[in-house]
Short mmCIF file of C-alpha atoms in Angstrom, two decimals:
data_model
loop_
_atom_site.label_atom_id
_atom_site.label_comp_id
_atom_site.label_asym_id
_atom_site.label_seq_id
_atom_site.Cartn_x
_atom_site.Cartn_y
_atom_site.Cartn_z
CA UNK K 1 -25.32 6.37 3.03
CA UNK K 2 -25.69 7.01 -0.73
CA UNK K 3 -29.38 6.36 -0.47
CA UNK K 4 -29.42 8.69 2.83
CA UNK K 5 -27.63 11.66 0.55
CA UNK K 6 -30.22 11.09 -2.06
CA UNK K 7 -27.86 9.10 -4.59
CA UNK K 8 -29.94 5.97 -5.98
CA UNK K 9 -27.46 4.88 -8.59
CA UNK K 10 -23.73 4.45 -8.37
CA UNK K 11 -22.45 6.95 -11.15
CA UNK K 12 -20.87 5.46 -14.08
CA UNK K 13 -18.54 8.37 -14.68
CA UNK K 14 -15.87 9.97 -13.04
CA UNK K 15 -17.66 13.56 -13.27
CA UNK K 16 -20.62 11.97 -11.87
CA UNK K 17 -18.81 10.35 -9.22
CA UNK K 18 -17.36 13.77 -8.03
CA UNK K 19 -20.68 15.34 -8.28
CA UNK K 20 -21.63 12.34 -5.99
CA UNK K 21 -18.81 13.24 -3.63
CA UNK K 22 -20.08 16.85 -2.90
CA UNK K 23 -23.45 15.49 -2.45
CA UNK K 24 -22.39 12.99 0.12
CA UNK K 25 -20.32 15.51 1.99
CA UNK K 26 -22.92 17.74 2.03
CA UNK K 27 -24.93 15.00 3.88
CA UNK K 28 -21.78 14.51 6.25
CA UNK K 29 -19.83 11.63 4.65
CA UNK K 30 -16.40 11.56 2.87
CA UNK K 31 -15.91 10.46 -0.59
CA UNK K 32 -12.99 7.84 -0.94
CA UNK K 33 -10.75 6.77 1.84
CA UNK K 34 -7.44 7.98 0.73
CA UNK K 35 -4.00 8.00 2.20
CA UNK K 36 -0.33 9.22 1.33
CA UNK K 37 1.49 7.36 3.99
CA UNK K 38 2.97 3.66 3.52
CA UNK K 39 2.89 2.98 0.01
CA UNK K 40 -0.26 5.33 -0.48
CA UNK K 41 -2.12 2.45 -2.16
CA UNK K 42 -5.79 3.68 -2.06
CA UNK K 43 -4.50 6.98 -3.76
CA UNK K 44 -2.19 5.27 -6.34
CA UNK K 45 -5.39 2.80 -6.94
CA UNK K 46 -7.40 5.87 -7.61
CA UNK K 47 -4.62 7.73 -9.98
CA UNK K 48 -4.24 4.46 -11.87
CA UNK K 49 -8.18 4.09 -12.43
CA UNK K 50 -8.27 7.44 -13.29
CA UNK K 51 -5.53 7.52 -15.79
CA UNK K 52 -6.97 4.57 -17.39
CA UNK K 53 -10.00 6.46 -17.74
CA UNK K 54 -8.20 8.87 -19.45
CA UNK K 55 -5.97 7.16 -22.09
CA UNK K 56 -7.71 3.51 -22.06
CA UNK K 57 -6.21 0.27 -20.74
CA UNK K 58 -4.02 -0.37 -23.78
CA UNK K 59 -2.48 3.09 -23.66
CA UNK K 60 -1.51 2.93 -20.15
CA UNK K 61 -0.50 -0.48 -20.13
CA UNK K 62 2.06 0.12 -23.04
CA UNK K 63 3.24 3.61 -21.54
CA UNK K 64 7.02 3.79 -20.49
CA UNK K 65 6.47 7.08 -19.01
CA UNK K 66 4.34 8.77 -16.51
CA UNK K 67 4.48 12.10 -18.15
CA UNK K 68 1.38 11.94 -20.08
CA UNK K 69 -1.57 14.65 -20.49
CA UNK K 70 -3.75 11.68 -19.29
CA UNK K 71 -1.74 10.97 -16.07
CA UNK K 72 -1.45 14.94 -15.56
CA UNK K 73 -5.29 14.95 -15.44
CA UNK K 74 -5.95 12.23 -13.51
CA UNK K 75 -3.49 13.77 -10.84
CA UNK K 76 -5.68 17.07 -10.81
CA UNK K 77 -8.78 14.98 -10.84
CA UNK K 78 -7.27 12.82 -7.77
CA UNK K 79 -6.68 16.08 -5.97
CA UNK K 80 -10.22 16.93 -6.36
CA UNK K 81 -11.38 13.85 -4.76
CA UNK K 82 -8.99 14.56 -1.81
CA UNK K 83 -10.83 17.72 -0.94
CA UNK K 84 -14.08 15.25 -0.41
CA UNK K 85 -12.10 12.58 1.69
CA UNK K 86 -11.21 13.04 5.27
CA UNK K 87 -8.38 15.34 6.96
CA UNK K 88 -5.89 12.48 7.45
CA UNK K 89 -5.20 12.10 3.67
CA UNK K 90 -1.63 13.06 4.22
CA UNK K 91 0.41 11.12 6.58
CA UNK K 92 -2.48 8.17 6.94
CA UNK K 93 -2.20 4.98 6.27
CA UNK K 94 -3.92 1.87 5.21
CA UNK K 95 -5.02 1.21 8.76
CA UNK K 96 -6.22 4.61 9.18
CA UNK K 97 -8.06 4.68 5.66
CA UNK K 98 -9.78 1.32 6.23
CA UNK K 99 -10.95 2.42 9.76
CA UNK K 100 -12.19 5.57 7.64
CA UNK K 101 -14.38 3.09 5.64
CA UNK K 102 -15.40 0.95 8.33
CA UNK K 103 -16.48 3.58 10.82
CA UNK K 104 -18.62 5.24 7.98
CA UNK K 105 -16.45 8.36 8.05
CA UNK K 106 -15.92 7.57 4.16
CA UNK K 107 -18.47 6.02 1.60
CA UNK K 108 -16.02 4.33 -0.62
CA UNK K 109 -12.86 2.33 -0.41
CA UNK K 110 -10.79 1.63 -3.93
CA UNK K 111 -9.76 -1.87 -2.78
CA UNK K 112 -10.08 -5.46 -3.80
CA UNK K 113 -13.65 -7.10 -2.97
CA UNK K 114 -11.91 -9.23 -0.36
CA UNK K 115 -11.64 -6.11 1.56
CA UNK K 116 -15.20 -6.77 2.37
CA UNK K 117 -14.62 -9.81 4.47
CA UNK K 118 -12.63 -7.54 6.95
CA UNK K 119 -15.85 -5.66 8.11
CA UNK K 120 -17.95 -6.08 10.61
CA UNK K 121 -20.51 -8.76 9.70
CA UNK K 122 -23.42 -6.13 10.57
CA UNK K 123 -22.04 -3.83 7.94
CA UNK K 124 -21.19 -6.20 5.15
CA UNK K 125 -24.74 -6.31 3.77
CA UNK K 126 -24.57 -2.46 3.52
CA UNK K 127 -21.59 -2.45 1.43
CA UNK K 128 -21.69 -2.94 -2.42
CA UNK K 129 -19.19 -3.50 -5.17
CA UNK K 130 -19.09 -1.03 -8.27
CA UNK K 131 -17.54 -1.18 -11.40
CA UNK K 132 -14.80 1.84 -12.04
CA UNK K 133 -16.61 4.71 -13.61
CA UNK K 134 -15.27 5.86 -17.07
CA UNK K 135 -15.08 9.17 -18.68
CA UNK K 136 -18.35 8.06 -20.86
CA UNK K 137 -16.28 8.55 -24.13
CA UNK K 138 -15.57 5.22 -24.73
CA UNK K 139 -11.67 5.34 -24.27
CA UNK K 140 -12.16 3.06 -21.25
CA UNK K 141 -14.51 0.03 -21.05
CA UNK K 142 -16.79 -0.30 -18.19
CA UNK K 143 -15.43 -2.67 -15.42
CA UNK K 144 -12.00 -2.33 -16.30
CA UNK K 145 -9.96 -3.60 -13.55
CA UNK K 146 -6.72 -2.29 -11.85
CA UNK K 147 -4.97 -4.84 -10.30
CA UNK K 148 -2.14 -5.91 -7.72
CA UNK K 149 -1.55 -9.00 -9.23
CA UNK K 150 1.07 -9.85 -11.10
CA UNK K 151 3.83 -12.84 -11.50
CA UNK K 152 7.04 -12.03 -13.10
CA UNK K 153 9.08 -14.93 -13.95
CA UNK K 154 12.77 -14.20 -13.99
CA UNK K 155 16.13 -16.51 -14.41
CA UNK K 156 19.64 -15.56 -13.85
CA UNK K 157 21.99 -15.15 -16.95
CA UNK K 158 23.53 -18.68 -18.13
CA UNK K 159 26.61 -19.39 -19.57
CA UNK K 160 25.42 -22.99 -20.22
CA UNK K 161 23.45 -22.87 -23.63
CA UNK K 162 21.84 -26.19 -22.79
CA UNK K 163 20.74 -24.65 -19.12
CA UNK K 164 19.67 -21.56 -21.01
CA UNK K 165 17.34 -23.71 -23.41
CA UNK K 166 15.81 -25.85 -20.34
CA UNK K 167 15.08 -22.69 -18.48
CA UNK K 168 13.38 -21.16 -21.70
CA UNK K 169 11.48 -24.45 -22.16
CA UNK K 170 10.22 -24.30 -18.65
CA UNK K 171 9.39 -20.59 -18.88
CA UNK K 172 7.00 -21.60 -21.92
CA UNK K 173 5.57 -24.44 -19.92
CA UNK K 174 4.91 -22.69 -16.74
CA UNK K 175 3.07 -19.66 -18.48
CA UNK K 176 0.79 -21.54 -20.37
CA UNK K 177 -2.93 -21.41 -19.75
CA UNK K 178 -2.87 -24.71 -18.46
CA UNK K 179 -0.04 -24.29 -15.89
CA UNK K 180 -1.76 -20.80 -14.95
CA UNK K 181 -4.73 -22.51 -14.21
CA UNK K 182 -3.16 -25.21 -11.80
CA UNK K 183 -1.18 -22.60 -10.08
CA UNK K 184 -4.29 -20.66 -9.66
CA UNK K 185 -6.86 -23.38 -8.44
CA UNK K 186 -4.24 -26.00 -6.69
CA UNK K 187 -1.83 -23.38 -5.65
CA UNK K 188 -4.07 -20.40 -4.67
CA UNK K 189 -1.73 -18.00 -6.47
CA UNK K 190 -3.58 -14.82 -7.66
CA UNK K 191 -2.60 -14.10 -11.24
CA UNK K 192 -3.98 -11.74 -13.53
CA UNK K 193 -4.32 -13.72 -16.74
CA UNK K 194 -7.69 -14.29 -17.87
CA UNK K 195 -8.86 -17.88 -17.42
CA UNK K 196 -11.58 -19.86 -18.95
CA UNK K 197 -13.16 -21.37 -15.74
CA UNK K 198 -16.22 -23.53 -15.33
CA UNK K 199 -18.62 -23.63 -12.28
CA UNK K 200 -17.07 -26.90 -11.23
CA UNK K 201 -13.54 -25.05 -11.43
CA UNK K 202 -14.80 -22.31 -9.12
CA UNK K 203 -16.64 -24.54 -7.03
CA UNK K 204 -13.22 -25.64 -5.71
CA UNK K 205 -11.59 -22.73 -4.61
CA UNK K 206 -12.50 -20.10 -1.72
CA UNK K 207 -15.45 -17.94 -1.86
CA UNK K 208 -12.99 -14.65 -2.17
CA UNK K 209 -10.68 -16.64 -4.61
CA UNK K 210 -14.02 -17.47 -6.82
CA UNK K 211 -15.18 -13.59 -6.58
CA UNK K 212 -11.58 -12.53 -7.83
CA UNK K 213 -11.42 -14.92 -10.57
CA UNK K 214 -14.80 -13.84 -12.00
CA UNK K 215 -14.19 -10.33 -11.52
CA UNK K 216 -10.80 -10.48 -13.19
CA UNK K 217 -12.48 -13.17 -15.80
CA UNK K 218 -15.28 -10.38 -16.69
CA UNK K 219 -13.00 -7.32 -16.79
CA UNK K 220 -12.54 -5.89 -20.29
CA UNK K 221 -8.93 -5.02 -19.44
CA UNK K 222 -6.32 -5.53 -16.46
CA UNK K 223 -3.92 -2.89 -15.49
CA UNK K 224 -1.31 -3.24 -12.77
CA UNK K 225 -1.41 -0.54 -9.92
CA UNK K 226 1.14 2.00 -11.22
CA UNK K 227 3.07 1.60 -8.13
CA UNK K 228 3.95 -1.91 -8.94
CA UNK K 229 5.53 -0.62 -12.08
CA UNK K 230 7.91 1.67 -10.51
CA UNK K 231 11.63 0.94 -9.75
CA UNK K 232 12.07 0.37 -5.56
CA UNK K 233 13.66 3.93 -5.15
CA UNK K 234 10.65 5.69 -6.94
CA UNK K 235 8.24 3.59 -4.99
CA UNK K 236 9.93 4.61 -1.80
CA UNK K 237 9.82 8.33 -2.90
CA UNK K 238 5.86 8.06 -3.99
CA UNK K 239 4.43 9.16 -0.67
CA UNK K 240 6.69 12.14 -0.79
CA UNK K 241 6.01 13.14 -4.06
CA UNK K 242 2.24 12.83 -3.54
CA UNK K 243 2.29 14.93 -0.46
CA UNK K 244 4.50 17.68 -2.06
CA UNK K 245 1.66 17.61 -4.87
CA UNK K 246 -1.57 17.64 -2.40
CA UNK K 247 0.15 20.56 -0.42
CA UNK K 248 0.73 22.67 -3.69
CA UNK K 249 4.48 22.38 -3.81
CA UNK K 250 4.64 20.87 -6.96
CA UNK K 251 2.32 20.61 -9.86
CA UNK K 252 0.83 17.59 -11.53
CA UNK K 253 3.50 18.19 -14.46
CA UNK K 254 6.22 18.24 -12.13
CA UNK K 255 4.90 15.23 -10.15
CA UNK K 256 5.17 13.34 -13.55
CA UNK K 257 8.56 14.61 -14.53
CA UNK K 258 10.00 13.78 -11.04
CA UNK K 259 8.47 10.43 -10.95
CA UNK K 260 10.05 9.52 -14.33
CA UNK K 261 13.11 10.84 -13.19
CA UNK K 262 13.17 8.70 -10.21
CA UNK K 263 12.07 5.57 -11.85
CA UNK T 1 50.64 -10.22 38.02
CA UNK T 2 48.01 -7.29 38.49
CA UNK T 3 48.35 -6.06 34.87
CA UNK T 4 47.42 -9.75 33.93
CA UNK T 5 44.22 -9.63 36.15
CA UNK T 6 43.06 -6.50 34.80
CA UNK T 7 43.35 -7.63 31.33
CA UNK T 8 41.13 -10.60 32.63
CA UNK T 9 38.77 -8.45 34.20
CA UNK T 10 38.16 -6.35 30.97
CA UNK T 11 38.03 -9.02 28.71
CA UNK T 12 34.31 -9.40 28.80
CA UNK T 13 33.39 -5.47 28.06
CA UNK T 14 36.31 -5.75 25.30
CA UNK T 15 34.82 -8.94 24.20
CA UNK T 16 31.29 -7.40 23.68
CA UNK T 17 32.29 -4.21 22.67
CA UNK T 18 33.96 -5.90 19.88
CA UNK T 19 31.46 -8.34 18.88
CA UNK T 20 28.48 -6.18 19.07
CA UNK T 21 29.80 -2.59 18.08
CA UNK T 22 33.21 -2.68 16.19
CA UNK T 23 33.08 -5.63 13.92
CA UNK T 24 29.36 -4.42 12.88
CA UNK T 25 30.62 -0.70 12.32
CA UNK T 26 33.57 -1.92 10.28
CA UNK T 27 30.78 -4.14 8.23
CA UNK T 28 28.57 -1.13 8.00
CA UNK T 29 31.57 0.83 6.50
CA UNK T 30 32.68 -1.98 4.15
CA UNK T 31 28.90 -2.19 2.82
CA UNK T 32 28.80 1.41 2.23
CA UNK T 33 31.12 1.29 -0.55
CA UNK T 34 28.51 -0.90 -2.48
CA UNK T 35 25.70 -0.84 -4.35
CA UNK T 36 23.30 -3.47 -3.04
CA UNK T 37 19.74 -4.21 -2.62
CA UNK T 38 19.75 -6.76 -0.16
CA UNK T 39 19.38 -9.55 -2.48
CA UNK T 40 21.69 -9.22 -5.82
CA UNK T 41 25.54 -9.25 -5.56
CA UNK T 42 26.94 -6.25 -4.59
CA UNK T 43 28.61 -3.92 -6.67
CA UNK T 44 31.59 -1.55 -5.54
CA UNK T 45 30.64 1.98 -6.28
CA UNK T 46 33.70 3.81 -4.50
CA UNK T 47 32.47 6.77 -2.77
CA UNK T 48 29.39 7.42 -5.06
CA UNK T 49 27.03 6.44 -1.99
CA UNK T 50 28.62 9.41 0.17
CA UNK T 51 28.08 11.92 -2.86
CA UNK T 52 24.75 10.56 -3.33
CA UNK T 53 23.68 11.04 0.70
CA UNK T 54 25.75 14.35 0.77
CA UNK T 55 23.50 15.72 -2.02
CA UNK T 56 20.23 14.33 -1.03
CA UNK T 57 18.03 16.88 0.02
CA UNK T 58 16.29 14.37 2.04
CA UNK T 59 19.20 13.44 4.23
CA UNK T 60 20.14 17.06 4.70
CA UNK T 61 16.29 17.67 5.74
CA UNK T 62 16.79 14.46 8.20
CA UNK T 63 19.93 15.84 9.47
CA UNK T 64 18.56 19.10 10.02
CA UNK T 65 15.44 17.68 11.96
CA UNK T 66 17.84 15.38 14.04
CA UNK T 67 19.58 18.55 15.40
CA UNK T 68 16.28 20.48 15.86
CA UNK T 69 15.52 17.62 18.22
CA UNK T 70 18.71 17.77 19.86
CA UNK T 71 18.32 21.27 20.26
CA UNK T 72 15.06 20.83 21.77
CA UNK T 73 16.66 18.43 24.10
CA UNK T 74 19.22 20.75 25.40
CA UNK T 75 17.62 23.89 25.70
CA UNK T 76 14.11 23.19 26.72
CA UNK T 77 14.09 19.35 28.05
CA UNK T 78 16.94 19.55 30.36
CA UNK T 79 16.28 22.83 31.74
CA UNK T 80 12.82 21.62 32.37
CA UNK T 81 14.12 18.31 33.96
CA UNK T 82 16.20 20.54 36.31
CA UNK T 83 13.44 22.82 37.30
CA UNK T 84 11.10 19.81 38.21
CA UNK T 85 14.27 18.01 40.24
CA UNK T 86 14.82 21.55 42.33
CA UNK T 87 11.13 22.08 42.87
CA UNK T 88 10.85 18.29 43.98
CA UNK T 89 14.11 18.65 46.08
CA UNK T 90 12.23 21.07 48.28
CA UNK T 91 9.98 18.06 49.13
CA UNK T 92 6.89 19.74 48.48
CA UNK T 93 3.81 17.77 49.54
CA UNK T 94 3.35 14.68 47.32
CA UNK T 95 6.89 15.00 46.02
CA UNK T 96 7.17 11.22 45.99
CA UNK T 97 4.19 10.63 43.74
CA UNK T 98 5.21 13.10 41.26
CA UNK T 99 8.59 11.57 40.82
CA UNK T 100 6.97 8.22 40.21
CA UNK T 101 4.37 10.11 37.79
CA UNK T 102 6.97 11.78 35.94
CA UNK T 103 9.26 8.57 35.77
CA UNK T 104 6.14 6.74 34.44
CA UNK T 105 6.18 7.41 30.53
CA UNK T 106 9.88 5.97 30.72
CA UNK T 107 8.74 2.50 31.12
CA UNK T 108 5.79 2.67 28.77
CA UNK T 109 5.97 1.56 24.99
CA UNK T 110 7.17 4.58 22.97
CA UNK T 111 4.88 3.11 20.02
CA UNK T 112 1.85 3.07 22.35
CA UNK T 113 2.54 6.50 23.30
CA UNK T 114 3.06 7.85 19.76
CA UNK T 115 -0.23 6.33 18.88
CA UNK T 116 -1.86 8.13 21.81
CA UNK T 117 -0.47 11.34 20.64
CA UNK T 118 -1.40 10.69 16.79
CA UNK T 119 -4.71 10.65 18.18
CA UNK T 120 -4.18 13.75 20.23
CA UNK T 121 -3.49 15.87 17.16
CA UNK T 122 -5.56 14.17 14.88
CA UNK T 123 -7.61 17.03 12.90
CA UNK T 124 -11.26 16.01 13.44
CA UNK T 125 -11.03 13.69 16.53
CA UNK T 126 -7.95 14.83 18.30
CA UNK T 127 -7.87 16.17 21.86
CA UNK T 128 -6.18 19.22 21.17
CA UNK T 129 -8.58 20.50 18.35
CA UNK T 130 -11.10 19.53 20.99
CA UNK T 131 -10.13 21.73 23.87
CA UNK T 132 -9.14 24.68 21.75
CA UNK T 133 -12.88 24.62 20.29
CA UNK T 134 -13.93 24.35 23.85
CA UNK T 135 -12.01 27.21 25.03
CA UNK T 136 -13.35 29.45 21.99
CA UNK T 137 -9.93 29.16 19.95
CA UNK T 138 -11.01 26.97 17.56
CA UNK T 139 -9.73 29.29 15.02
CA UNK T 140 -6.42 27.78 15.75
CA UNK T 141 -7.60 23.92 15.28
CA UNK T 142 -5.71 22.66 12.37
CA UNK T 143 -4.33 19.29 11.01
CA UNK T 144 -1.37 19.70 13.50
CA UNK T 145 0.62 16.54 11.98
CA UNK T 146 -0.36 17.18 8.34
CA UNK T 147 0.65 20.76 7.98
CA UNK T 148 4.07 21.41 6.95
CA UNK T 149 4.67 24.21 9.73
CA UNK T 150 3.38 22.31 12.36
CA UNK T 151 4.23 18.82 12.13
CA UNK T 152 7.88 18.72 13.39
CA UNK T 153 6.96 20.55 16.44
CA UNK T 154 4.13 18.47 17.04
CA UNK T 155 6.12 15.28 16.93
CA UNK T 156 8.91 16.87 19.40
CA UNK T 157 6.53 17.92 21.89
CA UNK T 158 5.86 14.42 23.27
CA UNK T 159 9.53 14.18 24.11
CA UNK T 160 8.68 16.46 27.11
CA UNK T 161 6.90 13.48 28.76
CA UNK T 162 10.06 11.69 29.10
CA UNK T 163 11.58 14.58 31.34
CA UNK T 164 10.95 12.32 34.51
CA UNK T 165 14.38 10.59 33.86
CA UNK T 166 16.11 13.45 33.44
CA UNK T 167 14.68 14.73 36.59
CA UNK T 168 15.45 11.55 38.57
CA UNK T 169 19.27 11.54 37.42
CA UNK T 170 19.27 15.43 38.67
CA UNK T 171 17.66 14.50 41.59
CA UNK T 172 20.17 11.63 42.29
CA UNK T 173 22.89 14.31 41.97
CA UNK T 174 21.14 16.61 44.40
CA UNK T 175 20.96 13.97 46.91
CA UNK T 176 24.98 13.53 47.04
CA UNK T 177 25.12 17.30 47.99
CA UNK T 178 26.30 17.62 51.37
CA UNK T 179 23.79 18.86 54.45
CA UNK T 180 26.97 20.88 55.95
CA UNK T 181 27.08 22.68 52.61
CA UNK T 182 23.40 23.57 52.50
CA UNK T 183 23.27 24.61 56.00
CA UNK T 184 26.42 26.92 55.62
CA UNK T 185 24.27 28.44 52.83
CA UNK T 186 21.61 29.03 54.82
CA UNK T 187 23.51 30.37 57.55
CA UNK T 188 24.90 32.93 55.12
CA UNK T 189 21.13 34.16 54.34
CA UNK T 190 20.63 32.30 51.04
CA UNK T 191 17.05 31.52 50.43
CA UNK T 192 14.84 29.55 47.76
CA UNK T 193 16.09 30.39 44.10
CA UNK T 194 19.54 31.62 45.73
CA UNK T 195 20.04 28.42 46.78
CA UNK T 196 19.22 26.70 43.68
CA UNK T 197 21.12 28.86 41.40
CA UNK T 198 24.48 29.37 43.71
CA UNK T 199 24.56 26.10 45.34
CA UNK T 200 22.51 23.24 43.68
CA UNK T 201 23.05 24.08 39.86
CA UNK T 202 26.89 24.27 40.10
CA UNK T 203 26.89 21.25 41.97
CA UNK T 204 24.84 19.01 39.38
CA UNK T 205 27.35 19.69 36.37
CA UNK T 206 27.79 16.22 36.37
CA UNK T 207 24.34 15.30 36.07
CA UNK T 208 24.03 17.73 33.30
CA UNK T 209 26.53 16.27 30.94
CA UNK T 210 25.13 12.85 31.90
CA UNK T 211 21.56 13.97 30.69
CA UNK T 212 23.01 16.04 27.65
CA UNK T 213 24.63 12.52 26.68
CA UNK T 214 21.49 10.32 27.32
CA UNK T 215 19.06 12.89 25.79
CA UNK T 216 21.47 13.28 22.60
CA UNK T 217 21.39 9.62 22.22
CA UNK T 218 17.62 9.43 22.44
CA UNK T 219 17.47 11.99 19.58
CA UNK T 220 19.72 10.05 17.36
CA UNK T 221 18.04 7.05 17.77
CA UNK T 222 14.60 8.59 17.61
CA UNK T 223 12.53 6.56 15.24
CA UNK T 224 8.89 5.80 16.65
CA UNK T 225 7.74 9.14 16.96
CA UNK T 226 7.93 10.01 13.29
CA UNK T 227 7.40 6.80 12.24
CA UNK T 228 4.03 6.26 13.94
CA UNK T 229 3.22 9.73 14.06
CA UNK T 230 3.86 11.07 10.61
CA UNK T 231 5.36 8.34 8.63
CA UNK T 232 8.24 11.08 8.34
CA UNK T 233 5.78 13.24 6.28
CA UNK T 234 4.39 15.80 5.14
CA UNK T 235 6.90 16.03 2.73
CA UNK T 236 9.57 14.51 4.78
CA UNK T 237 9.53 17.32 7.18
CA UNK T 238 9.34 15.09 10.32
CA UNK T 239 12.13 12.54 8.93
CA UNK T 240 15.01 11.95 11.19
CA UNK T 241 18.29 10.37 10.76
CA UNK T 242 17.12 7.09 12.00
CA UNK T 243 13.97 7.29 10.13
CA UNK T 244 16.07 8.16 6.91
CA UNK T 245 18.23 4.95 7.52
CA UNK T 246 15.26 3.03 7.82
CA UNK T 247 13.48 4.23 4.71
CA UNK T 248 16.63 3.80 2.58
CA UNK T 249 17.11 0.25 3.61
CA UNK T 250 13.55 -0.99 3.81
CA UNK T 251 11.45 1.07 1.51
CA UNK T 252 13.95 1.78 -1.11
CA UNK T 253 16.21 -1.41 -0.65
CA UNK T 254 19.45 1.11 -0.99
CA UNK T 255 21.75 -0.85 1.69
CA UNK T 256 24.74 0.92 0.50
CA UNK T 257 23.14 4.49 1.19
CA UNK T 258 21.41 3.42 4.41
CA UNK T 259 24.75 2.38 5.59
CA UNK T 260 26.25 6.14 4.67
CA UNK T 261 23.37 7.56 6.48
CA UNK T 262 24.27 5.44 9.69
CA UNK T 263 27.98 6.18 9.62
CA UNK T 264 26.98 9.98 9.31
CA UNK T 265 24.78 9.34 12.48
CA UNK T 266 27.53 7.79 14.33
CA UNK T 267 29.76 10.32 13.38
CA UNK T 268 27.51 13.01 14.53
CA UNK T 269 27.20 11.15 17.70
CA UNK T 270 30.73 11.03 18.35
CA UNK T 271 31.17 14.82 17.46
CA UNK T 272 28.49 15.63 19.79
CA UNK T 273 30.02 13.37 22.82
CA UNK T 274 33.57 14.69 22.23
CA UNK T 275 32.03 18.12 22.53
CA UNK T 276 30.23 17.73 25.63
CA UNK T 277 33.08 15.95 27.13
CA UNK T 278 35.49 19.07 26.25
CA UNK T 279 33.10 21.22 27.63
CA UNK T 280 33.02 19.53 30.76
CA UNK T 281 36.89 19.13 31.12
CA UNK T 282 37.08 22.78 29.92
CA UNK T 283 34.88 23.61 33.16
CA UNK T 284 36.74 21.63 35.20
CA UNK T 285 40.24 23.31 34.12
CA UNK T 286 38.56 26.63 34.96
#
C-alpha cells in the first residue's frame, strides 16, 4: 500500500509520517488504526510515542505530570493523525481498529510485533515492522520503545522487622539480572528490563518472545505506555477525555490538566 | 390451620426473595459506605460516595439518558405496540405471521442485535448511510454513533424492534374482551377506529400498566446496546445507569461508588413503579 501510494521508505520523522499519511489518504488508504473505546490502546501508544519524540524518553519516564508542552504538542499531532485514520476512531475498540488494519482500510497499527501473528498468512509477507520516528532533532533516539511490559513488585507493610528484612532481601534477589533472565526465559514472563542474551538463550524461547527480547534489547530506551502509569480512576476516564478532545470540547491543555487532576 | 398452610405456601417465594434480593440489597447498601477497589481492605467513608455520585456529571448524564430511554419507551414504544396490536386484532391477512415476526427479536441475543445495529449505523460501511446515498440524500449521511447529537437517539432506535412483546401483551388483553361487548358496540354503530378508541383502548388499561412496568424495567437494566454500540461514548452521551455502574466497578474499580449508582437505580425503579401503580389505582377510583 505504501508502494502503491509512491512511498518507498518508511519516514523517519513524525512530520514525514504525517505527510505520508496524506499521500496514503490520496491513494485511498487510511493512516494509523486508532480508537478511543475500551482502553484506547493504539491512541495512547501513539500519544506516548509522540510525547517521547518531543521531550525524550528520560524526561517522559521521570515526568510526574502530563501537563507539559511536549505532551500538549503530542496531543495536537495525534489529532492530526486521526484525520488520516478511519471514521470509527471515536467509539471504536481494539477489534474494530485491528480489523481496519487487517482489511487494509488502514496502513499502520501501532502495536507489538506479535500483532503480525494474528494476521492472515497471505497478508503477513506484506507487513513490515518500522522503528518509531523521531522529530529529527536528537531529543529522542531512533528506535525508542513504547512498551506495555512492567512488573511491579510490592509487599504489604510488616510489623515484624525480621519479616521486613526478609522481604527486602527477596526483592533484591528477584530483581537481579539473573532472576529477571530466569523469569523471562523459563517462565515466559515479559519484562521490559534490558537483558544480555546469547543466541543459545534466544533459541530456547518462542519466536514471538525472541522477537520481543531482541527488539527490547536493541531499543535505546523503553517507556511504558502512559496509560499504565495512570490511577485506575484516571485510566477509566481516559477514553472520555480523548473523545472530548477529538470533538473539540476541550483543548490539549485542558486534557492534560484534567488528566493530572484525575490522576 | 389455614394460616399455617398459607405461610408454608409462601415460604419458597419469601425465601428466594430474601436470599436473592433483600440480602444482596442490604449488602450493596453496606458497601456503598466504603471506599473499596475490590482487592484491598475496605475503608469506611460515610456518605462521601453518595456526595461523589450526586456531584458526578457523568452520573447526572447517565441518569438523564436513562430517563430519555424510559420516555421513549412510554411515549413511543408502548403506543406503537398498542397500534400494532389493534391492527393485528382486526385479523388482517397474515396477522399470525406478523405476530411471530414482531416477537422474534425478543428471543435473539441482545448483543448480537446490538452488533447488527452497530454496522447499520457505521459511517463508511453502514446500511443507513448507504440507503441515504442511494436515494440521493447522501448529505445527511454521518457517523451516527460518533456524533454528539445523534449517538443517543441512534442507540435508542433499536428498542423499537422489541415492540413484539408489548404487542403480544396487548393482544392477550384484547382477546379477553367479551364478544357481547363488541357486538353491542357494533349494533350501536361503532366502526373501525371508534371501536379501537372507545371500546378496546379503555379495556386494555391493565395491559398498559404491565407494559409500562416491563419497559421501564428494560430501560433501567439497559446495558448491552450502549456498551456494544458506543461503549457509552462519545463523551459519555450514551451511558446509561447500568453502564455507569459497570464502568465504575470494572473500569475504575470504585466499588463503593458503583454500589451507590445501583442504589439510585433501584430507587428510581421503585419510584416509577409506585407512580405507575398510583396512577392505576387513581384511575380505578375514578
